[in-house]
Short mmCIF file of C-alpha atoms in Angstrom, two decimals:
data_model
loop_
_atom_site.label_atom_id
_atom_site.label_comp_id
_atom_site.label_asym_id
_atom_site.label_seq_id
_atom_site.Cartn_x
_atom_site.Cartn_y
_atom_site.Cartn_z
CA UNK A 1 0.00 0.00 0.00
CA UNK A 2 2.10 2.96 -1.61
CA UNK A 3 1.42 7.01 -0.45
CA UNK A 4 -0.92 8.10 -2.13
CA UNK A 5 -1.21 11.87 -2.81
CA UNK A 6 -3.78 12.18 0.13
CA UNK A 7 -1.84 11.87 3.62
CA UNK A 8 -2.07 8.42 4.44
CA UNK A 9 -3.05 8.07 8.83
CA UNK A 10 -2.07 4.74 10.02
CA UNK A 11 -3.67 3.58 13.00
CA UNK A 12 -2.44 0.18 14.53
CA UNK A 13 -4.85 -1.31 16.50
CA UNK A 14 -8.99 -1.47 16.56
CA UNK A 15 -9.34 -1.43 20.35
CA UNK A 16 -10.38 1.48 22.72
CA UNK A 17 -7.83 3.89 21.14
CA UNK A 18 -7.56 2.85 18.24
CA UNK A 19 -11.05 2.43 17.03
CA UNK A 20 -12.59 5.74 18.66
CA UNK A 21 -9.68 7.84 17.40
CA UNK A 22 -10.56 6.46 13.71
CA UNK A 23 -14.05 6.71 14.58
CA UNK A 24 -13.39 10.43 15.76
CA UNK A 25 -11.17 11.28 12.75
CA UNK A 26 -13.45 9.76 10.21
CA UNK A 27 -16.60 11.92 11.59
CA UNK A 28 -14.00 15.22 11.51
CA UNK A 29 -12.12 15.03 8.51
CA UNK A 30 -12.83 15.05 5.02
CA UNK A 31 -12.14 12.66 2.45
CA UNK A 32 -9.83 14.65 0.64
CA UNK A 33 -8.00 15.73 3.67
CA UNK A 34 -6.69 11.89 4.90
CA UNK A 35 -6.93 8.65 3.96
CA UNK A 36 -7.95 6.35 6.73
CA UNK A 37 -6.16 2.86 7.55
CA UNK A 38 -6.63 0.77 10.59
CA UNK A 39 -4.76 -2.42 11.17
CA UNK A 40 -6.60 -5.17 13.86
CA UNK A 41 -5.95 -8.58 14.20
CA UNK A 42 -9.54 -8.90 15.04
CA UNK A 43 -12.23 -7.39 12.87
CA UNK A 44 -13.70 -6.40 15.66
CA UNK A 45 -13.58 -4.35 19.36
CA UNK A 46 -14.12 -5.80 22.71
CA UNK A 47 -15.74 -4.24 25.46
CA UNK A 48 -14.13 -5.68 28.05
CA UNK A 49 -15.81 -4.53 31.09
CA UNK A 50 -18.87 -7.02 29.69
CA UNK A 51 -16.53 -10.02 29.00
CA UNK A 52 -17.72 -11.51 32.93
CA UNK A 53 -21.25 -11.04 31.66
CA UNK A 54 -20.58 -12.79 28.56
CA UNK A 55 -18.81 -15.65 30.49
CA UNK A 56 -21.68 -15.73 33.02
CA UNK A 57 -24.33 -15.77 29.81
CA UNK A 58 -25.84 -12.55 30.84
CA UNK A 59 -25.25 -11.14 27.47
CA UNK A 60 -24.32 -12.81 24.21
CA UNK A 61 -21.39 -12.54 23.45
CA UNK A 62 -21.54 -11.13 19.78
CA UNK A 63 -23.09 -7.99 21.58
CA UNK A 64 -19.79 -7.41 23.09
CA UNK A 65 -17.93 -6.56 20.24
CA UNK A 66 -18.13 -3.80 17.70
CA UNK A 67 -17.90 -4.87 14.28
CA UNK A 68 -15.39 -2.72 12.81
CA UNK A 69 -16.33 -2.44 9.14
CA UNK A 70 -19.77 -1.21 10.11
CA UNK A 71 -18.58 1.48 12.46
CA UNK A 72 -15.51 2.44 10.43
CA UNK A 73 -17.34 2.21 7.17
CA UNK A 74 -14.93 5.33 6.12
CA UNK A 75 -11.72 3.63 7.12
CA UNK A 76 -9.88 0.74 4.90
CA UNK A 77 -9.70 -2.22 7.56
CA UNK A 78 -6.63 -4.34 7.20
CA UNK A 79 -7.28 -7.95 9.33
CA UNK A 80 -3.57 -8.72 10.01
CA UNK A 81 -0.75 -8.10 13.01
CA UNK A 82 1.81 -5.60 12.60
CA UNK A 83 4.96 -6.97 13.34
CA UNK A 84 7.58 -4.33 12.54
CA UNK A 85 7.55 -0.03 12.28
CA UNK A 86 10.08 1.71 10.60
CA UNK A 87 9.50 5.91 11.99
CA UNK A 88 12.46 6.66 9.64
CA UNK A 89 10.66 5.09 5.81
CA UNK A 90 7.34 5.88 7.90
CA UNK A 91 6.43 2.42 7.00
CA UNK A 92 4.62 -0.72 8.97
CA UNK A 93 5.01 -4.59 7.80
CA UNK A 94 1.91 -6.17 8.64
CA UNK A 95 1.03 -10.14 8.56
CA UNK A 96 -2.14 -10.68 7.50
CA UNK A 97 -4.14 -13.81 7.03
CA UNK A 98 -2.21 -14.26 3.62
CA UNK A 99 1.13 -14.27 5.15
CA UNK A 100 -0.13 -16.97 7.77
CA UNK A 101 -1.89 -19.22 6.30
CA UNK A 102 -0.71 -19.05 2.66
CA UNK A 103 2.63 -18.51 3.20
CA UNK A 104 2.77 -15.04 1.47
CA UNK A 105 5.10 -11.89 1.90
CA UNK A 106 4.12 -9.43 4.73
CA UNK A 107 2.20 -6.35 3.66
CA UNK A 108 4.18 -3.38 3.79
CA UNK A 109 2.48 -0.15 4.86
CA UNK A 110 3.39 3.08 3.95
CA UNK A 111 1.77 6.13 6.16
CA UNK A 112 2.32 9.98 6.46
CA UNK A 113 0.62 9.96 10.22
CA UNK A 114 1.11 7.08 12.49
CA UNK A 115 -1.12 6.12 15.42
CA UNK A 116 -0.07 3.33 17.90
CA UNK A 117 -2.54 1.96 19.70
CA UNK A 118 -2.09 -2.03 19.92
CA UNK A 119 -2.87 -2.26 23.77
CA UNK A 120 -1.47 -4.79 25.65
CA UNK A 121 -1.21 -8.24 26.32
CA UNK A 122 -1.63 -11.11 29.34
CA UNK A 123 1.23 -10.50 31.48
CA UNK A 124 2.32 -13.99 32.52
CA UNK A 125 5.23 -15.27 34.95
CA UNK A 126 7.34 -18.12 34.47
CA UNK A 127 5.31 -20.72 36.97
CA UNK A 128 5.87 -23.75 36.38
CA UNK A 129 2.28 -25.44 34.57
CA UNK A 130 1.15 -22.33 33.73
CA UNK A 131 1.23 -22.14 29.88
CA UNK A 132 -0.32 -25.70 30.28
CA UNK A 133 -3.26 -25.32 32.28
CA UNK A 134 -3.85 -22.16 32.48
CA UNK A 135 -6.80 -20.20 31.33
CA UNK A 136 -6.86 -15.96 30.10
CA UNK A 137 -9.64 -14.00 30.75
CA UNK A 138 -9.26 -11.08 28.51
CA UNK A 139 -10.71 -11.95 25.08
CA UNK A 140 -14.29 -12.93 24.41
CA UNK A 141 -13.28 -16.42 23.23
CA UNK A 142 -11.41 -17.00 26.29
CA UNK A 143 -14.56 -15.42 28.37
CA UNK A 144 -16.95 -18.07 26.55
CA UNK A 145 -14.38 -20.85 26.55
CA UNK A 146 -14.32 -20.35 30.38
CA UNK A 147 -17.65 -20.37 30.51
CA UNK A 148 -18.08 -23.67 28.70
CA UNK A 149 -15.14 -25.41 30.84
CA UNK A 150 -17.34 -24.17 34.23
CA UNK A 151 -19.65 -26.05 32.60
CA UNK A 152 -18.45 -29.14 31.88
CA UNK A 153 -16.53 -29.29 34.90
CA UNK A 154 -19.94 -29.63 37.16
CA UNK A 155 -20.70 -32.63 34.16
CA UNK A 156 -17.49 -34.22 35.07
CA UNK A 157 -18.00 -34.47 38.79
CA UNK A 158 -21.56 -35.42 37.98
CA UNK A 159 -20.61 -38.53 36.11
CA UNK A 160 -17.39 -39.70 38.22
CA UNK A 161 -17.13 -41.73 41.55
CA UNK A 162 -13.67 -41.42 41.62
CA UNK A 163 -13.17 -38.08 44.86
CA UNK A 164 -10.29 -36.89 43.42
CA UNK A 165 -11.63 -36.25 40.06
CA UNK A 166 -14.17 -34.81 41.88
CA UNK A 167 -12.94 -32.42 43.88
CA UNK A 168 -10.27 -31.08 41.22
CA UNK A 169 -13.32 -30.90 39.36
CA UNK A 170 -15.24 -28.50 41.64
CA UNK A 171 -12.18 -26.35 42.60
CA UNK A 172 -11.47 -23.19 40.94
CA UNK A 173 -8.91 -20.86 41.39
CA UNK A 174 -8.60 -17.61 40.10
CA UNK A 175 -5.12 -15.76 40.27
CA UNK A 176 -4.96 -11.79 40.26
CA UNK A 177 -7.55 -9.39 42.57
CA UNK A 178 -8.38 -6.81 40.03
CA UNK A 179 -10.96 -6.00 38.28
CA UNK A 180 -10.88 -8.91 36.05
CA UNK A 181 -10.30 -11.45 38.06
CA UNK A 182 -12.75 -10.64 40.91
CA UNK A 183 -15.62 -9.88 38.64
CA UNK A 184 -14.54 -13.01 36.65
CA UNK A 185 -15.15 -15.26 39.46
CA UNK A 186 -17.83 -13.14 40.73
CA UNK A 187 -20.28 -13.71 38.05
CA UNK A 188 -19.01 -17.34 36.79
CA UNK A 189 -19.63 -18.11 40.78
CA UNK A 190 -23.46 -17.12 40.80
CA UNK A 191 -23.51 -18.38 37.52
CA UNK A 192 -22.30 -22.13 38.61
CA UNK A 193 -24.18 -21.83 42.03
CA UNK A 194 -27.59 -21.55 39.56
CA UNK A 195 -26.56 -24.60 37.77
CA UNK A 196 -25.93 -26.92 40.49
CA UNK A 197 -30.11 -27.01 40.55
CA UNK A 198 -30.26 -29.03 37.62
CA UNK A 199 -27.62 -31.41 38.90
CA UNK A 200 -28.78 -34.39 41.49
CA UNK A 201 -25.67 -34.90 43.50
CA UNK A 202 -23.85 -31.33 43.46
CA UNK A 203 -25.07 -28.89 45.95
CA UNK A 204 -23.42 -24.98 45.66
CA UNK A 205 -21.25 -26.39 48.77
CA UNK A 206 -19.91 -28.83 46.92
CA UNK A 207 -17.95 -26.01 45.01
CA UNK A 208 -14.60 -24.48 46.06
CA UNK A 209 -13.84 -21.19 44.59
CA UNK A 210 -10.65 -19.32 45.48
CA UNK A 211 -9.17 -16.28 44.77
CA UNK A 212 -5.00 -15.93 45.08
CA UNK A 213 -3.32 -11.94 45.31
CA UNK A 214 -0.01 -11.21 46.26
CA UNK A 215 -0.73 -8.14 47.58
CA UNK A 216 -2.90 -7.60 51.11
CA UNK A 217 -6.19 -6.40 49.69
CA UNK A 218 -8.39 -6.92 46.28
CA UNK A 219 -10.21 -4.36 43.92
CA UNK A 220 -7.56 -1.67 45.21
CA UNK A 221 -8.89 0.72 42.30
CA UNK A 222 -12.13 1.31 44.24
CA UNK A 223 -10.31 2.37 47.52
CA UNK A 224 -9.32 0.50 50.30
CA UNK A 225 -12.87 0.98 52.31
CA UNK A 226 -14.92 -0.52 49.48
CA UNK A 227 -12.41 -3.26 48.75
CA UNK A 228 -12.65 -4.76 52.82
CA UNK A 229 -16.60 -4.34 51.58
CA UNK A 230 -15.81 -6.61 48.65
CA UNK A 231 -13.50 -8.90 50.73
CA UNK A 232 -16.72 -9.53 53.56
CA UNK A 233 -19.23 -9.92 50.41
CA UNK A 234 -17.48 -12.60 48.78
CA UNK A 235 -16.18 -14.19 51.83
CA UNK A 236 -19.91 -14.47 52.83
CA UNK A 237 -20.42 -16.11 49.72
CA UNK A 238 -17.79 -19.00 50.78
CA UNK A 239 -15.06 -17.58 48.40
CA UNK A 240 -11.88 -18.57 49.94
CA UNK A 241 -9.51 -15.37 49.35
CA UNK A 242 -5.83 -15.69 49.75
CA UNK A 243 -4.17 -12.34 50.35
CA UNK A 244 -0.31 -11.87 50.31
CA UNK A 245 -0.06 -15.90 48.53
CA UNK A 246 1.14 -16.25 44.94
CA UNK A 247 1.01 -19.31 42.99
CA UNK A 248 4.02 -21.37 42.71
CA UNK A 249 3.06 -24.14 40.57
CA UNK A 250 0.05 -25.83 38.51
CA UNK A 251 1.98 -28.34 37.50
CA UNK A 252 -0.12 -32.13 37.10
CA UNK A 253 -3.50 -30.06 37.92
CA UNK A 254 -2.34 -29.44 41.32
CA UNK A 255 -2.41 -25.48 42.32
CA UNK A 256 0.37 -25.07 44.88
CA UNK A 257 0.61 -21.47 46.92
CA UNK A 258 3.11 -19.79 48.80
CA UNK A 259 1.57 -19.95 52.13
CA UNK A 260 1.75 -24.04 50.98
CA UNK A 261 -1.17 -25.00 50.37
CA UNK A 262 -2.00 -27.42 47.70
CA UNK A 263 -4.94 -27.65 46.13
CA UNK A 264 -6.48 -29.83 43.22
CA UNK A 265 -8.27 -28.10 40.55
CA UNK A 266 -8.81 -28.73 36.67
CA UNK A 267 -10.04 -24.76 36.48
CA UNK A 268 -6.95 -22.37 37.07
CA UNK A 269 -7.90 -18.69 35.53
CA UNK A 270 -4.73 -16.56 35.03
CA UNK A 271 -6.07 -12.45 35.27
CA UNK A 272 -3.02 -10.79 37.21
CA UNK A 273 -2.90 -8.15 35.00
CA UNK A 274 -1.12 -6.67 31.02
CA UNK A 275 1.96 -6.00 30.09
CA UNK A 276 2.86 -3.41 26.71
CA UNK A 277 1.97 -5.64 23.66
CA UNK A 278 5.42 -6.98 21.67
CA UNK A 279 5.33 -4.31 18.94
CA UNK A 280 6.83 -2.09 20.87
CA UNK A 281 9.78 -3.36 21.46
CA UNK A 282 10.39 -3.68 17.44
CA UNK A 283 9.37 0.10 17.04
CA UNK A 284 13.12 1.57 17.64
CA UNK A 285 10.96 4.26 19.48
CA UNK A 286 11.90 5.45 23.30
CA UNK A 287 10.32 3.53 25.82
CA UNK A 288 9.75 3.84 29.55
CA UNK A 289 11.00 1.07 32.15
CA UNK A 290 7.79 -0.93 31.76
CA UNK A 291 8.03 -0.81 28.19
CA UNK A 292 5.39 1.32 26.98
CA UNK A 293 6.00 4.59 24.45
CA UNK A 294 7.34 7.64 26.13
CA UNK A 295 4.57 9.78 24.89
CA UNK A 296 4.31 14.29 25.84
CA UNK A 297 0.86 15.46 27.02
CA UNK A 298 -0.33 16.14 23.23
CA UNK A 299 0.11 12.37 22.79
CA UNK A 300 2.89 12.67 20.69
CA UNK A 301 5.28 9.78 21.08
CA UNK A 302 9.01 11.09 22.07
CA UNK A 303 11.73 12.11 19.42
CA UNK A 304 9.27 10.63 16.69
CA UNK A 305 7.29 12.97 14.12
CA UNK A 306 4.08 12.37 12.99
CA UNK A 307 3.88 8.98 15.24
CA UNK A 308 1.01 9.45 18.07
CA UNK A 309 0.06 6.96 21.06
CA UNK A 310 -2.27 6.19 23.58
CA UNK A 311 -4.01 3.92 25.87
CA UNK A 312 -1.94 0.93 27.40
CA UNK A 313 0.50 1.74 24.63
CA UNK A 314 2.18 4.92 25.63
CA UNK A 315 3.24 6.39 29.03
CA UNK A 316 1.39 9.86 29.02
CA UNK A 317 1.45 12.69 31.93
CA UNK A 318 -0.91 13.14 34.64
CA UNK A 319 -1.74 16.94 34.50
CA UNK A 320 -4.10 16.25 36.76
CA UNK A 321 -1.93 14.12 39.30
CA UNK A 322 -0.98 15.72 42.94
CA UNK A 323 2.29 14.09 42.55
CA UNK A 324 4.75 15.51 39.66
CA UNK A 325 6.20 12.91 37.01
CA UNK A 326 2.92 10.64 37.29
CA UNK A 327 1.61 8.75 34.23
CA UNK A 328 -1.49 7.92 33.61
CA UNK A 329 -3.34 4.48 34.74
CA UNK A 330 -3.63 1.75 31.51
CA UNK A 331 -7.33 1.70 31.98
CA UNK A 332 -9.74 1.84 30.09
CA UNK A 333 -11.36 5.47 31.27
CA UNK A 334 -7.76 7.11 30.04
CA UNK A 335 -7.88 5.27 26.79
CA UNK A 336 -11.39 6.58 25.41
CA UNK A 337 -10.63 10.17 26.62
CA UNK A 338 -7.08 10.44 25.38
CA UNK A 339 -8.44 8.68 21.75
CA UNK A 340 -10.62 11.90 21.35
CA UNK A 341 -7.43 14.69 22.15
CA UNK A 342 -5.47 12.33 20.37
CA UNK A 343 -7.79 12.36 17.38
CA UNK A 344 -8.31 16.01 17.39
CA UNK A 345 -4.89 16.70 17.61
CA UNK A 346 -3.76 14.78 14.91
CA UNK A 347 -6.54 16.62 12.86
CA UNK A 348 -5.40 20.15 14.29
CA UNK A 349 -2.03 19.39 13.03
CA UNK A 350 -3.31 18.47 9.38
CA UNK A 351 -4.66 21.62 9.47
CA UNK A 352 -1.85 23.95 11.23
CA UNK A 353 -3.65 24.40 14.51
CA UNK A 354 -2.56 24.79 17.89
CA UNK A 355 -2.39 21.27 19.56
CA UNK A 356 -4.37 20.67 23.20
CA UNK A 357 -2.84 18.70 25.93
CA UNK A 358 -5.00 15.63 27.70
CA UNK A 359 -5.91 16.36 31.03
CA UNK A 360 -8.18 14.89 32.92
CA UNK A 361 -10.10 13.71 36.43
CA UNK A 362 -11.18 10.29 37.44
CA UNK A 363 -14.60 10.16 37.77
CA UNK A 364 -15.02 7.46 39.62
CA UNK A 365 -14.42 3.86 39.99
CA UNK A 366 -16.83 1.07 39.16
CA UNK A 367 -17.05 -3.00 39.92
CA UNK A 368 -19.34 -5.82 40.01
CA UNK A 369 -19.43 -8.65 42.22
CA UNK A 370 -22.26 -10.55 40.55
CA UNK A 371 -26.15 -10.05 40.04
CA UNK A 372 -27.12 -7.49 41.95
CA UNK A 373 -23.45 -6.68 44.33
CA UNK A 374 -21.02 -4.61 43.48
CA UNK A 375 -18.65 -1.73 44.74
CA UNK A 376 -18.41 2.24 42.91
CA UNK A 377 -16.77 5.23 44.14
CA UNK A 378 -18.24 8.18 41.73
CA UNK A 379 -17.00 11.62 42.39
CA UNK A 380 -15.77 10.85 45.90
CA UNK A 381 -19.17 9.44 47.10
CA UNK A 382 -19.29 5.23 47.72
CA UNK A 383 -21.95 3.20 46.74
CA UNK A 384 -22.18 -0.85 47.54
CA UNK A 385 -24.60 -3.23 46.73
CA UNK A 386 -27.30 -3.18 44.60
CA UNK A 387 -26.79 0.65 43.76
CA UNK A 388 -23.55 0.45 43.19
CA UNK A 389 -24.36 -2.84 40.90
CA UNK A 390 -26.55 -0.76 38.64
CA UNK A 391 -24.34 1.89 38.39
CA UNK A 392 -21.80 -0.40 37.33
CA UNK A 393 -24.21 -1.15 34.43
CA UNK A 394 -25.56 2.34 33.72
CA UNK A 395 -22.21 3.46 33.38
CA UNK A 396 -20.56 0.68 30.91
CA UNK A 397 -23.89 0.50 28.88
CA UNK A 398 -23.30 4.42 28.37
CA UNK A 399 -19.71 3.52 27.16
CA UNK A 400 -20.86 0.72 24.80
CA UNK A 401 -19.84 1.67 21.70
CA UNK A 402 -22.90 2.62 19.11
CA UNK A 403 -26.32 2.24 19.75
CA UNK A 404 -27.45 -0.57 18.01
CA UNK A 405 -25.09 -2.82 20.86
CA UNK A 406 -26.28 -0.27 23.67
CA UNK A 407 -30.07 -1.77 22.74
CA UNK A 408 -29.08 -5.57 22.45
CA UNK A 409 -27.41 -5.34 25.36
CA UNK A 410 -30.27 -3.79 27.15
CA UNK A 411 -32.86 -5.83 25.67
CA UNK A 412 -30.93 -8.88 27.10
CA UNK A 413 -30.65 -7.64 30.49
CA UNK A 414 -34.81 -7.13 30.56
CA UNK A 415 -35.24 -10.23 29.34
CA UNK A 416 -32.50 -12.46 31.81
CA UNK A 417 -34.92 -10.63 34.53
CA UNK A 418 -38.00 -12.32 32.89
CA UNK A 419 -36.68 -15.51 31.83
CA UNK A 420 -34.43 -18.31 34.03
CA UNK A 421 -30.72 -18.36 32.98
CA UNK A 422 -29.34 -20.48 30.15
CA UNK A 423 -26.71 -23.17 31.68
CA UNK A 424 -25.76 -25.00 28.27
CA UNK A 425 -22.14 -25.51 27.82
CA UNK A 426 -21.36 -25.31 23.97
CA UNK A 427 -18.01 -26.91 25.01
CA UNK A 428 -17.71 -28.16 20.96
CA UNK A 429 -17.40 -24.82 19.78
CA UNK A 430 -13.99 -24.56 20.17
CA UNK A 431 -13.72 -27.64 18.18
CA UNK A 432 -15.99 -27.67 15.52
CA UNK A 433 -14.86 -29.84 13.27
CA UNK A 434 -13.88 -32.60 15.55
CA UNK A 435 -17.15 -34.69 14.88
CA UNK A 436 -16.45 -34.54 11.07
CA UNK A 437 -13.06 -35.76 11.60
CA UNK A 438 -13.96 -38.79 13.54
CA UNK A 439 -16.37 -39.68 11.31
CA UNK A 440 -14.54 -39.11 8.08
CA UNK A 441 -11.50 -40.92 10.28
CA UNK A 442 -13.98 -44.00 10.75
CA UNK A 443 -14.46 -43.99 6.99
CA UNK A 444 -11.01 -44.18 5.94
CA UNK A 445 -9.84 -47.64 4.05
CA UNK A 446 -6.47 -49.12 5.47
CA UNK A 447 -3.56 -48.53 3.41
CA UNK A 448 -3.03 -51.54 0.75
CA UNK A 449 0.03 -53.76 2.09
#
């Protein structure tokens, strides 16, 4: 993809940043004034704040993602990984499904503005086990392929007389206290605790669910009075939280802590937070300590023209931070407001305007712990409960991208309060074709001698 007469911006990645800065530009500019190109592995955006409804089945989960063709219908969409930047040729190789699967040459991207924005990745440690049994929780198909593993593990211990199956079968551990993780076992906990009603010999005692974090509280975002609140809630609901224990091994489905403990489980989910995604490090652009893009309050990355960043990419300033030299949080709340600045400052420089620096003040933190608990702090006030539950929805319904997903999502929500919850696992999703290949397998002739 050659420049073109028309400045070419390049935006690398189709999550938070990335798609609502090329949503942002394509509303604002005009089509002679930039051409439009945004490269996504995925042709689509997750909200992720949803994925533990979409695991528990209170949403589906094609109403968690934002197809972006239809929102970006003024953007070219290129379905491939970049994989290399050159600031100096202002040009991006990107793999697409060509170069994977068909063994052809990487695409090579040419661009007059650059925008990185490819977010981050699982950040993992090397414990021994891990890579083999563990589970993510920060896609959707790793929300509904934990979903469907929940699932089948209550079939498992169903069908088996052997205890130890059992019990490794009804034991699930869940590493990491933040956001994810809590609200992860949160709502797959209520979720499992309504299916044990169809099951004869389970009872919602008969499950173990346990939550490991290093550090001595959980849900430290919302402040350390509504986090004890979230600690009590979930203890009450038999969660057994380990604070100030890491995991040491999950070796032979057997999780073994710190504090020694050892504990059988065939369900160990993996949500300790995200680390800068690999590109990065291939961008021969200045990065901070933890590896993200040294980026100025404009969102201009560092010693680079023309080449912008955001999100869980770049290292911005806190203007609004007590304490000098503070970045920003990778969250998601700094991602969609610095997308807009960043957006309208590219646009301001296209045009020779002055640019405006991203400032701004946390409203407010917001969590679930399941249907109808949760935990907010908005504007300094608390709320816990079933206020601060619906706020939690209110507020990441108003974030939902577009408004066709804004009314599927809350069409679903009315009708999961009319209608009993679905507990089908769809476990052969991940492996469609594995009935086909048994059967054609059964109808294969032996080779001639």
């Amino acid at each position: 993809m050659a420049r073109t007469s028309t400045p070419r911006i390049l935006v690398i990645g189709g999550g938070y940043v990335g798609m609502y800065a090329a949503l942002r530009l394509q509303r604002k500019l005009k089509r002679h004034e930039a051409d439009i190109v945004v490269v996504e592995p995925q042709p689509y955006m997750t909200y992720q704040p949803f994925l533990p409804e979409a695991a528990a089945g209170s949403i589906s989960p094609r109403h968690v993602v934002v197809p972006l063709r239809r929102v970006l219908d003024k953007c070219r969409i290129v379905v491939g990984e970049a994989r290399g930047i050159d600031p100096d040729k202002r040009t991006a190789t990107v793999d697409t499904l060509v170069t994977v699967e068909e063994g052809g040459n990487a695409l090579e991207i040419q661009y007059d503005h650059l925008v990185i924005a490819p977010g981050s990745v699982s950040r993992t440690l090397p414990v021994p086990g891990l890579a083999e049994h563990g589970i993510g929780f920060k896609t959707v198909e790793e929300a509904i392929g934990l979903r469907n593993h929940v699932l089948e593990q209550l079939d498992i211990a169903s069908s088996t007389r052997d205890a130890e199956v059992r019990e490794a079968a009804l034991t699930f551990v869940f590493v990491g206290g933040g956001y994810a993780g809590v609200e992860a076992l949160a709502e797959l906990e209520n979720m499992a605790r309504y299916a044990v009603r169809y099951y004869h010999n389970i009872t919602a005692d008969d499950l173990k669910w346990v939550l490991v974090e290093a550090s001595d509280r959980i849900l430290s975002e919302v402040g350390e009075a509504m986090g004890r609140y979230a600690l009590r809630e979930l203890r009450g609901r038999n969660v057994d939280i380990r604070l100030e224990t890491r995991l040491d091994s999950c070796e032979h489905r057997i999780a073994v802590l710190s504090d020694g403990d050892r504990l059988p489980t065939r369900t160990l989910v993996w949500t300790t937070g995200v680390k800068p995604a690999p590109l990065l490090a291939a961008t021969g652009l200045p990065l901070t300590a933890r590896g993200r893009l040294r980026a100025d309050a404009a969102l201009r990355v560092e010693g680079a023209e023309r080449v912008w960043a955001a999100g869980d990419a770049a290292a911005v300033p806190d203007l609004s931070a007590e304490q000098p030299g503070t970045d920003c949080p990778p969250n998601a709340q700094h991602a969609v407001r610095q997308a807009r600045v960043l957006a309208d400052n590219l646009i301001a420089e296209l045009r020779g305007l002055p640019l405006t620096d991203y400032r701004h003040v946390s409203a407010g933190s917001v969590a679930s712990l399941g249907l109808h608990e949760g935990v907010a702090v908005v504007h300094g006030r608390a709320f816990k409960g079933y206020p601060a539950w619906l706020i939690h929805r209110i507020y990441h319904l108003s974030r939902m991208p577009t408004f066709n997903r804004k009314a599927r999502i809350l069409a679903e929500w009315v009708l999961a309060g009319l209608f009993k919850r679905e507990v089908v696992s769809l476990g052969s999703l991940e492996h469609p074709r594995a009935e086909f290949e048994l059967a054609a397998g059964s109808e294969r002739k032996p080779d001639a001698p």
